[in-house]
CSV table of C-alpha atoms in Angstrom, one decimal:
chain,number,residue,atom,x,y,z
A,107,MET,CA,16.3,-11.1,10.2
A,108,ASN,CA,16.0,-14.1,7.9
A,109,SER,CA,18.3,-13.3,5.0
A,110,ASP,CA,16.6,-15.8,2.7
A,111,LEU,CA,13.2,-14.2,3.3
A,112,VAL,CA,14.7,-10.8,2.7
A,113,ALA,CA,16.1,-11.9,-0.6
A,114,ARG,CA,12.9,-13.6,-1.8
A,115,TYR,CA,10.7,-10.7,-0.7
A,116,ASN,CA,13.0,-8.2,-2.4
A,117,TYR,CA,13.2,-10.3,-5.6
A,118,ASP,CA,15.7,-9.1,-8.2
A,119,GLU,CA,13.6,-9.7,-11.3
A,120,PHE,CA,10.0,-9.5,-12.2
A,121,THR,CA,9.3,-13.2,-13.2
A,122,PRO,CA,6.2,-15.1,-12.3
A,123,GLU,CA,8.0,-17.6,-10.1
A,124,LYS,CA,9.4,-14.7,-8.0
A,125,PHE,CA,6.5,-12.3,-7.8
A,126,LEU,CA,3.4,-14.6,-7.8
A,127,PRO,CA,4.2,-16.1,-4.4
A,128,TRP,CA,3.7,-12.7,-2.9
A,129,MET,CA,0.2,-12.1,-4.3
A,130,ARG,CA,-1.6,-13.2,-1.2
A,131,PHE,CA,-4.5,-10.8,-0.8
A,132,GLU,CA,-6.9,-13.7,-0.3
A,133,SER,CA,-5.2,-14.7,2.9
A,134,SER,CA,-5.0,-11.2,4.3
A,135,PRO,CA,-6.7,-10.2,7.6
A,136,GLN,CA,-10.5,-10.1,7.7
A,137,LEU,CA,-12.4,-6.9,7.8
A,138,GLY,CA,-14.0,-6.2,11.1
A,139,GLU,CA,-11.3,-7.9,13.2
A,140,LYS,CA,-8.5,-5.9,14.7
A,141,GLY,CA,-5.5,-5.7,12.4
A,142,PRO,CA,-2.0,-6.9,13.3
A,143,ASP,CA,0.4,-4.2,14.4
A,144,PHE,CA,3.9,-3.7,13.1
A,145,SER,CA,6.9,-1.4,13.6
A,146,LEU,CA,7.3,1.2,10.8
A,147,TRP,CA,9.9,3.9,10.3
A,148,GLU,CA,9.5,7.6,9.3
A,149,LEU,CA,11.9,8.9,6.7
A,150,ASP,CA,14.2,10.4,9.4
A,151,GLY,CA,14.5,6.9,10.9
A,152,THR,CA,12.2,7.5,13.8
A,153,GLU,CA,10.5,4.2,14.7
A,154,THR,CA,6.7,4.2,15.1
A,155,THR,CA,4.0,1.6,14.8
A,156,LEU,CA,1.0,1.1,12.6
A,157,SER,CA,-1.2,1.3,15.7
A,158,GLU,CA,0.2,4.7,16.6
A,159,CYS,CA,-0.8,5.8,13.1
A,160,TRP,CA,-4.4,4.5,13.2
A,161,SER,CA,-5.1,5.6,16.7
A,162,GLY,CA,-4.6,9.2,15.7
A,163,TYR,CA,-7.6,9.5,13.4
A,164,ALA,CA,-11.2,8.5,13.1
A,165,TYR,CA,-10.1,6.6,9.9
A,166,LEU,CA,-6.6,6.0,8.5
A,167,ILE,CA,-6.0,5.4,4.8
A,168,VAL,CA,-2.9,3.3,4.2
A,169,GLU,CA,-1.6,3.0,0.6
A,170,PHE,CA,1.0,0.3,0.2
A,171,GLY,CA,3.5,0.8,-2.6
A,172,SER,CA,6.9,1.8,-3.8
A,173,PHE,CA,8.8,3.9,-6.4
A,174,THR,CA,8.7,1.0,-8.9
B,123,MET,CA,-4.5,9.9,-3.5
B,124,ASN,CA,-2.7,13.1,-2.4
B,125,GLU,CA,-5.9,15.0,-3.2
B,126,ILE,CA,-8.0,12.6,-1.1
B,127,ALA,CA,-5.6,13.1,1.8
B,128,ASN,CA,-6.1,16.8,1.7
B,129,GLN,CA,-9.9,16.5,1.0
B,130,TYR,CA,-10.7,14.5,4.1
B,131,ALA,CA,-8.0,15.8,6.5
B,132,GLU,CA,-10.4,18.1,8.3
B,133,GLN,CA,-12.9,15.3,8.8
B,134,GLY,CA,-10.6,13.2,11.0
B,135,VAL,CA,-9.3,11.1,8.2
B,136,GLY,CA,-5.5,10.5,8.1
B,137,SER,CA,-3.5,9.1,5.1
B,138,ILE,CA,-0.1,7.5,4.9
B,139,PHE,CA,2.0,5.8,2.2
B,140,LEU,CA,3.7,2.7,3.4
B,141,TYR,CA,6.9,1.9,1.4
B,142,THR,CA,7.2,-1.8,0.7
B,143,HIS,CA,9.5,-3.4,-1.9
B,144,GLU,CA,10.3,-2.9,-5.6
B,145,PRO,CA,7.9,-5.0,-7.7
B,146,HIS,CA,9.6,-3.9,-11.0
B,147,PRO,CA,13.3,-3.5,-10.2
B,148,GLY,CA,15.4,-1.9,-12.9
B,149,GLU,CA,18.8,-0.5,-13.5
B,150,ASN,CA,17.8,2.8,-11.9
B,151,TYR,CA,15.9,1.4,-9.0
B,152,SER,CA,17.2,-2.1,-8.2
B,153,HIS,CA,15.8,-4.6,-5.7
B,154,LEU,CA,16.3,-3.7,-2.1
B,155,THR,CA,19.2,-5.0,-0.1
B,156,SER,CA,19.4,-2.5,2.8
B,157,MET,CA,17.2,-0.2,4.9
B,158,GLU,CA,19.4,2.7,3.8
B,159,GLN,CA,18.6,2.0,0.2
B,160,LYS,CA,14.9,1.6,1.1
B,161,PHE,CA,14.9,5.0,2.8
B,162,ASN,CA,16.5,6.5,-0.3
B,163,HIS,CA,13.9,5.1,-2.6
B,164,ALA,CA,11.2,6.3,-0.3
B,165,ARG,CA,12.6,9.8,-0.3
B,166,ASP,CA,12.6,9.7,-4.1
B,167,LEU,CA,9.0,8.8,-4.0
B,168,ARG,CA,8.4,12.1,-2.2
B,169,ASP,CA,10.9,14.2,-4.1
B,170,LYS,CA,10.5,12.9,-7.6
B,171,LEU,CA,7.0,11.5,-7.7
B,172,GLY,CA,5.4,14.1,-5.4
B,173,VAL,CA,3.8,11.9,-2.8
B,174,ASN,CA,3.2,14.5,-0.1
B,175,ARG,CA,1.5,12.3,2.4
B,176,SER,CA,3.4,10.9,5.4
B,177,ILE,CA,5.6,8.2,4.0
B,178,LEU,CA,6.5,5.3,6.4
B,179,VAL,CA,8.9,2.5,5.6
B,180,ASP,CA,8.3,-1.1,6.4
B,181,SER,CA,11.0,-3.4,7.6
B,182,LEU,CA,13.4,-4.9,5.0
B,183,ASP,CA,11.6,-8.2,5.1
B,184,GLY,CA,8.3,-6.5,4.5
B,185,ALA,CA,6.7,-7.9,7.7
B,186,CYS,CA,3.7,-5.5,7.6
B,187,HIS,CA,3.3,-5.7,3.8
B,188,ARG,CA,3.4,-9.5,3.8
B,189,GLU,CA,0.9,-9.9,6.6
B,190,TYR,CA,-1.6,-7.7,4.8
B,191,GLY,CA,-1.4,-9.6,1.5
B,192,SER,CA,1.7,-8.1,-0.1
B,193,MET,CA,0.0,-6.8,-3.2
B,194,PRO,CA,2.1,-4.2,-5.0
B,195,ASN,CA,-0.3,-1.2,-4.7
B,196,MET,CA,-3.2,-2.0,-2.3
B,197,THR,CA,-5.1,0.3,0.0
B,198,TRP,CA,-6.5,-0.5,3.4
B,199,ILE,CA,-8.6,1.8,5.7
B,200,PHE,CA,-8.5,1.3,9.5
B,201,SER,CA,-10.7,2.7,12.2
B,202,ARG,CA,-9.2,4.4,15.2
B,203,SER,CA,-9.3,1.1,17.1
B,204,GLY,CA,-7.3,-0.7,14.4
B,205,ILE,CA,-10.1,-2.5,12.7
B,206,PRO,CA,-9.8,-2.7,8.9
B,207,VAL,CA,-13.1,-1.4,7.4
B,208,TYR,CA,-11.9,-1.4,3.7
B,209,LYS,CA,-9.3,-3.3,1.7
B,210,SER,CA,-8.6,-3.3,-2.0
B,211,ASP,CA,-6.0,-5.3,-3.9
B,212,TRP,CA,-5.4,-2.3,-6.1
B,213,THR,CA,-5.4,1.4,-5.3
B,214,ASP,CA,-8.0,3.5,-7.0
B,215,ALA,CA,-8.7,7.1,-5.8
B,216,ALA,CA,-12.3,7.0,-6.7
B,217,SER,CA,-12.9,3.8,-4.9
B,218,VAL,CA,-11.1,5.0,-1.8
B,219,ALA,CA,-13.0,8.3,-1.9
B,220,ASN,CA,-16.3,6.4,-2.2
B,221,ALA,CA,-15.5,4.3,0.8
B,222,VAL,CA,-14.3,7.3,2.9
B,223,ASP,CA,-17.5,9.2,2.1
B,224,TYR,CA,-19.5,6.3,3.4
B,225,PHE,CA,-17.5,5.9,6.6
B,226,VAL,CA,-17.6,9.6,7.3
B,227,GLY,CA,-21.3,9.4,6.8
B,228,VAL,CA,-21.5,6.5,9.3
B,229,ARG,CA,-19.9,8.7,12.0
B,230,GLN,CA,-22.4,11.4,11.4
B,231,ARG,CA,-25.3,9.0,11.4
B,232,ARG,CA,-24.2,7.7,14.8
B,233,ARG,CA,-23.9,11.3,16.1
B,234,ASP,CA,-27.4,11.8,14.9
B,235,GLY,CA,-28.5,8.9,17.1
B,236,GLU,CA,-28.8,6.0,14.6
B,237,ARG,CA,-27.9,2.6,16.0
B,238,LEU,CA,-25.7,0.9,13.4
B,239,ALA,CA,-24.3,-2.6,13.2
B,240,PRO,CA,-21.6,-3.6,10.8
B,241,PHE,CA,-22.1,-6.2,8.1
B,242,GLN,CA,-19.8,-7.7,5.4
B,243,VAL,CA,-20.1,-6.6,1.8
B,244,GLN,CA,-18.1,-7.6,-1.2
B,245,ARG,CA,-18.0,-5.5,-4.4
B,246,LEU,CA,-16.0,-5.2,-7.6
B,247,ASP,CA,-14.7,-1.8,-8.3
B,248,PHE,CA,-13.1,-0.7,-11.5
B,249,HIS,CA,-10.0,1.4,-12.3
B,250,ASN,CA,-8.7,3.0,-15.5
B,251,GLN,CA,-6.0,0.9,-17.2
B,252,ASP,CA,-3.5,3.6,-18.2
B,253,TRP,CA,-0.8,1.5,-20.0
B,254,ASP,CA,1.0,4.6,-21.2
B,255,ALA,CA,1.5,5.8,-17.6
B,256,PHE,CA,2.4,2.2,-16.5
B,257,TYR,CA,5.1,1.9,-19.1
B,258,GLU,CA,6.4,5.4,-18.4
B,259,GLY,CA,6.9,4.3,-14.8
B,260,LEU,CA,8.7,1.1,-15.9
B,261,ALA,CA,11.0,3.1,-18.1
B,262,ARG,CA,11.8,5.3,-15.2
B,263,ASN,CA,13.0,2.2,-13.3
B,264,GLY,CA,15.2,1.2,-16.3
B,265,PRO,CA,15.0,-0.9,-19.5
B,266,LYS,CA,15.2,-4.2,-17.4
B,267,ALA,CA,11.9,-3.4,-15.8
B,268,VAL,CA,10.2,-2.9,-19.2
B,269,ARG,CA,11.7,-6.0,-20.6
B,270,GLU,CA,10.7,-8.2,-17.7
B,271,VAL,CA,7.0,-7.1,-17.8
B,272,ASP,CA,6.9,-7.7,-21.6
B,273,GLU,CA,8.4,-11.2,-21.0
B,274,ALA,CA,6.1,-12.0,-18.1
B,275,PHE,CA,2.9,-11.2,-20.0
B,276,GLU,CA,3.8,-12.2,-23.6
């Protein structure tokens, strides 16, 4: 894993030069085209994928966020 | 959003919370440097903030979050085949419920024999700006988080 990317993504202070580069909604995937899949982890450490999640439901709501 | 998850669960609609990074790191919840720390913060989201949906954790470099636009609190809705049918750069329960109602209706209309084709639509939705709650959350993270927001927007 790219340690520089990890540090920039997990920035240590909320300053425009650190958080603005990540506000990239305009370049996110298009509606109507299959979304990219990624590994994710349950709270017990079990690995799963986003596609395993969406394939289990007619529709899947995914809220992205964090404690802070 | 917990209520929406419960409200639509019997209509084949799933709901997850995907843990990303800390947009407002503070003394109590600092920026992430390990997956162990990320799991601990995600558990606090469940235990202290009451998120009772399934919580999944992204990789430490935010691979999934970054690909989908890396906004701090966005919501996407996917169909069973993985096609995004809704995306919002901010999470608002009323907006999500409105969208889910529509998509559940689409399923029923197809069952009823309607031949439906997708089309693109753009729309501005609106959410309440609850600054008291926002600052309450920042204070929970620590004084640093409050100070940095004040400085960023002064």
